[in-house]
XYZ file of C-alpha atoms in Angstrom:
325
model
C 0.149 -0.128 -0.048
C 1.224 3.596 -1.268
C 0.555 6.298 1.393
C -0.373 9.489 -0.606
C 1.326 12.945 0.589
C -1.798 14.185 2.044
C -1.830 10.861 4.501
C 1.197 11.231 5.428
C 1.025 15.039 6.128
C -2.282 14.223 8.117
C -0.553 11.472 10.152
C 2.479 13.253 10.724
C 0.627 15.961 12.461
C -0.987 13.656 14.462
C 2.397 12.723 15.774
C 3.108 16.280 17.505
C 2.514 15.545 20.832
C -0.208 17.153 22.903
C -2.380 18.175 20.022
C -5.826 16.959 19.708
C -6.597 14.233 17.341
C -10.242 15.372 17.194
C -9.275 18.837 16.377
C -6.886 17.405 13.684
C -9.998 15.578 11.994
C -12.221 18.479 11.950
C -9.818 21.116 10.651
C -8.493 18.863 8.087
C -12.060 18.245 6.610
C -12.269 21.924 5.883
C -11.212 23.384 2.367
C -7.245 23.635 2.401
C -7.656 22.446 5.895
C -4.213 19.985 5.735
C -2.345 22.490 4.552
C -3.365 25.005 6.945
C -2.730 22.602 9.764
C 0.634 21.947 8.760
C 1.653 25.758 9.054
C -0.308 25.890 11.941
C -3.411 28.142 10.891
C -6.376 26.788 12.389
C -10.064 28.349 12.094
C -11.529 26.759 15.078
C -11.683 28.894 17.732
C -11.550 26.873 21.026
C -8.629 26.199 24.069
C -7.652 22.921 21.938
C -6.978 25.059 19.010
C -4.916 27.687 20.796
C -2.795 24.899 22.405
C -2.366 23.119 18.835
C -1.194 26.391 17.210
C 1.416 26.907 19.396
C 2.474 22.916 19.650
C 2.534 22.847 15.854
C 4.943 26.062 15.454
C 7.352 24.482 17.852
C 7.487 20.923 15.923
C 7.960 23.195 12.432
C 11.142 21.605 12.359
C 10.261 18.303 13.096
C 7.180 17.606 10.527
C 9.268 16.098 7.984
C 10.861 13.727 10.310
C 7.000 12.788 11.727
C 6.363 12.146 7.783
C 8.802 9.616 7.660
C 7.342 7.954 10.632
C 3.891 8.079 9.272
C 4.927 6.155 6.483
C 6.705 3.439 8.286
C 3.478 3.216 10.310
C 1.567 2.538 7.104
C 3.388 0.467 5.998
C 3.581 -1.666 9.279
C -0.002 -1.824 8.872
C 0.352 -2.880 5.155
C 2.386 -5.739 6.293
C -0.467 -7.491 8.230
C -3.160 -7.024 5.313
C -4.336 -3.158 6.991
C -5.005 -0.155 4.918
C -5.017 3.428 6.289
C -7.901 5.611 5.470
C -8.004 9.032 6.930
C -10.694 11.895 6.887
C -8.788 13.302 3.740
C -9.969 10.324 1.943
C -13.370 9.678 0.352
C -13.325 6.032 1.608
C -13.450 7.694 4.897
C -17.008 6.748 6.353
C -19.855 8.909 6.015
C -21.556 8.138 9.390
C -18.271 9.153 11.421
C -17.827 12.566 9.390
C -20.985 13.632 11.330
C -19.791 13.790 14.839
C -17.653 15.976 16.229
C -15.350 14.017 18.019
C -14.052 11.932 14.894
C -10.753 9.654 14.474
C -8.348 11.247 11.714
C -7.678 8.121 10.615
C -8.166 4.533 10.936
C -6.437 1.413 10.151
C -8.851 -1.428 8.554
C -8.440 -5.222 7.901
C -11.274 -6.083 5.393
C -13.444 -4.076 3.819
C -15.867 -0.809 4.416
C -18.488 -0.843 2.083
C -21.222 1.741 1.277
C -23.870 -0.540 2.432
C -22.539 -0.614 6.130
C -23.685 3.021 6.471
C -26.838 1.193 7.140
C -25.472 -0.180 10.615
C -25.979 -0.470 14.052
C -23.978 -1.031 17.108
C -25.008 -4.165 19.287
C -23.153 -3.679 22.925
C -23.354 -4.456 26.194
C -21.701 -6.031 29.349
C -18.536 -8.285 29.187
C -20.110 -10.453 32.429
C -23.074 -11.022 29.936
C -25.943 -13.726 31.618
C -27.170 -16.511 29.335
C -30.255 -14.223 28.609
C -28.191 -11.579 27.828
C -26.269 -13.564 25.142
C -29.413 -15.184 23.920
C -30.961 -11.676 23.404
C -27.899 -10.356 21.421
C -27.331 -13.227 19.306
C -31.126 -12.893 18.429
C -30.836 -9.142 17.619
C -27.822 -9.393 15.553
C -28.947 -12.277 13.691
C -32.016 -10.517 12.813
C -30.521 -7.341 11.917
C -28.253 -8.982 9.366
C -31.344 -10.937 7.665
C -32.568 -7.538 7.502
C -29.156 -6.384 5.431
C -28.097 -4.183 8.467
C -24.393 -4.240 9.391
C -23.637 -5.161 13.201
C -21.036 -2.886 14.712
C -19.335 -4.131 18.055
C -16.283 -4.052 19.983
C -14.715 -7.231 19.812
C -15.075 -7.740 23.676
C -16.139 -10.711 25.535
C -19.692 -11.047 26.479
C -22.073 -9.265 24.381
C -19.851 -8.249 21.550
C -18.727 -11.546 20.874
C -22.199 -12.862 20.831
C -23.114 -10.032 18.277
C -20.487 -10.818 15.846
C -20.563 -14.050 15.858
C -24.257 -14.161 15.079
C -23.690 -11.875 12.545
C -21.133 -14.090 11.033
C -23.003 -17.270 11.037
C -26.109 -15.780 9.783
C -24.121 -15.142 6.670
C -24.302 -11.157 7.480
C -21.881 -8.502 7.844
C -19.958 -7.073 10.800
C -17.612 -4.318 11.729
C -15.285 -4.666 14.912
C -14.226 -1.265 16.133
C -11.365 -2.022 18.557
C -9.434 -0.481 21.403
C -5.903 -1.307 20.439
C -3.975 -0.974 17.414
C -4.737 -3.065 14.261
C -1.740 -5.412 15.137
C -2.841 -5.826 18.263
C -5.748 -7.984 19.947
C -7.626 -8.029 22.887
C -9.047 -10.528 24.270
C -6.380 -12.491 23.115
C -8.727 -15.639 22.996
C -10.914 -13.271 19.958
C -8.121 -13.353 17.580
C -9.758 -16.040 15.222
C -13.082 -14.408 15.648
C -11.097 -11.069 14.602
C -9.727 -12.885 11.477
C -13.352 -13.964 10.517
C -14.650 -10.779 10.706
C -12.027 -9.094 8.568
C -13.165 -11.446 5.788
C -16.601 -11.105 6.161
C -16.705 -7.325 7.203
C -13.941 -5.074 8.880
C -11.995 -4.657 11.811
C -11.180 -0.963 12.547
C -8.570 0.585 14.820
C -8.168 4.417 15.053
C -4.808 4.099 16.872
C -1.110 3.542 15.501
C -1.070 0.047 14.576
C 1.363 -1.678 17.414
C -0.664 0.381 20.361
C -1.648 -1.765 23.305
C -5.469 -1.191 25.096
C -5.193 1.570 27.919
C -7.714 2.868 30.205
C -8.239 5.323 27.479
C -8.478 3.559 24.717
C -11.487 2.146 25.055
C -13.665 5.000 25.849
C -12.314 6.426 22.516
C -12.839 3.185 20.558
C -16.771 3.788 22.061
C -16.813 7.538 20.771
C -15.899 6.089 17.025
C -18.476 2.764 17.402
C -21.323 5.123 18.447
C -20.213 7.285 15.338
C -19.574 4.716 12.544
C -23.040 3.493 13.176
C -26.506 4.969 12.860
C -27.535 3.869 16.435
C -26.440 1.991 19.320
C -28.709 -1.209 20.734
C -27.738 -1.816 24.275
C -28.656 -5.410 25.232
C -27.462 -5.822 29.045
C -25.279 -3.374 30.969
C -25.150 -1.917 34.170
C -24.697 1.348 35.716
C -21.100 1.461 35.156
C -20.546 -0.299 31.809
C -19.262 1.164 28.972
C -22.004 0.215 27.016
C -24.079 2.675 29.029
C -21.380 5.347 28.118
C -21.819 4.504 24.503
C -25.674 5.003 24.990
C -24.859 8.760 26.273
C -22.010 9.164 23.486
C -24.669 8.152 20.917
C -27.486 10.646 22.380
C -24.784 13.265 22.501
C -23.957 12.375 18.723
C -27.448 12.810 17.523
C -27.563 9.227 16.738
C -30.809 6.708 17.855
C -30.225 4.542 21.036
C -32.474 1.565 21.421
C -32.514 0.133 24.857
C -34.144 -3.468 25.455
C -37.237 -3.912 27.226
C -35.627 -6.657 29.804
C -33.053 -3.998 30.079
C -35.143 -0.917 31.153
C -37.009 -3.323 33.476
C -34.291 -3.951 35.192
C -31.765 -1.093 35.402
C -32.673 2.486 36.712
C -29.977 4.161 34.402
C -31.823 2.865 31.245
C -35.684 4.152 32.745
C -33.855 7.083 32.965
C -32.557 7.397 29.573
C -35.839 6.414 28.074
C -38.171 8.667 30.233
C -35.470 11.769 29.883
C -32.892 11.723 27.382
C -34.540 10.424 24.149
C -33.576 6.728 24.187
C -36.366 4.083 22.412
C -37.114 0.928 24.386
C -37.767 -1.793 21.980
C -39.027 -5.076 22.322
C -38.482 -6.560 18.505
C -35.958 -5.623 15.804
C -38.496 -3.816 13.438
C -38.321 -1.412 16.060
C -34.785 -0.638 15.419
C -34.810 -1.219 11.802
C -37.234 1.008 11.071
C -35.798 3.934 12.546
C -32.591 3.462 10.091
C -31.790 5.740 6.909
C -30.665 4.394 3.695
C -26.918 4.614 2.474
C -27.818 7.543 0.298
C -29.831 9.805 2.914
C -26.385 9.129 5.086
C -24.389 10.447 1.990
C -26.772 13.491 1.469
C -27.135 14.516 4.881
C -22.872 14.623 5.067
C -22.988 16.515 1.788
C -25.260 19.167 3.164
C -23.001 19.709 6.416
C -19.784 20.118 3.956
C -21.638 22.760 2.249
C -22.669 24.351 5.378
C -18.992 24.517 6.359
C -17.925 26.304 3.093
C -21.015 28.785 3.779
C -19.844 29.523 7.132
C -16.262 30.175 6.256
C -17.089 32.163 3.624
C -19.273 34.653 6.165
C -16.301 34.008 8.418
C -19.191 32.813 10.955
C -18.764 29.529 13.637
C -19.821 26.383 12.349
C -23.025 25.293 13.997
C -23.325 22.175 15.938
C -24.660 19.016 13.924
C -27.803 18.593 16.037
C -29.570 15.427 15.587
C -28.664 13.899 12.301
C -32.111 12.111 11.446
């Protein structure tokens, strides 16, 4: 895989210590954004932007060396069969472009298709009950039968059940992982990850050799929420990462679906339905009827891109995306 000059420059800026990657992703998508980033010229007005201007300026002499390192990272991933997709590439998922805290790059094993824009994350606890695992398998299998791509996080418990059921039903599934693309956590899911890469995609937003850490899995949840149209929570306690993903999805303007069994068992789920806009569901059709077509997602994405152009012409701050559909 040959890395482009734009891709290598984007990754090089990500190597400047202390610069927010989310800021880089937002700025790089603006007209001439990557060229401006390279010189430390940032449009956004925020504390992150003020900090980034100084850091990039102080690292100007190092950027060319960072480009060489970026090429090495891409080649390392390519040797394992992964390819690089960045926010400056058309192949970057349109669903993910619609959130504020999007990753600037992804390493992908397998293939991301336009049909995957019609996707739902199926998530839940690692310490799942037998009923929870059964419900995860049923939800995932029924979604794939309706040509919906199942997204999950490759963790033990509900995630593993969701991925496996999607594959067993002959559908597509995407694993958004909390490690580099050359790592696998948990280790026992390596064979499952290989199977997913053959029938969907394994996606990482970290450097290829990065190990999992306390901060990587919450970031993984941000991206998992963003890459899907909505999130179904199967079984989760109040301290679960799945609850955090439900919160993130609502902040992203995405749909959040909570099983009736969950809302009956968990006060947090009841509160999310009553006051935060989550939907209690009993049947897969309650989920599917809320989804938009890939064409609709692309249209929303193009509309927001044009809005950004218009607001820059007027020198106004870009509006918050709000609800997406």
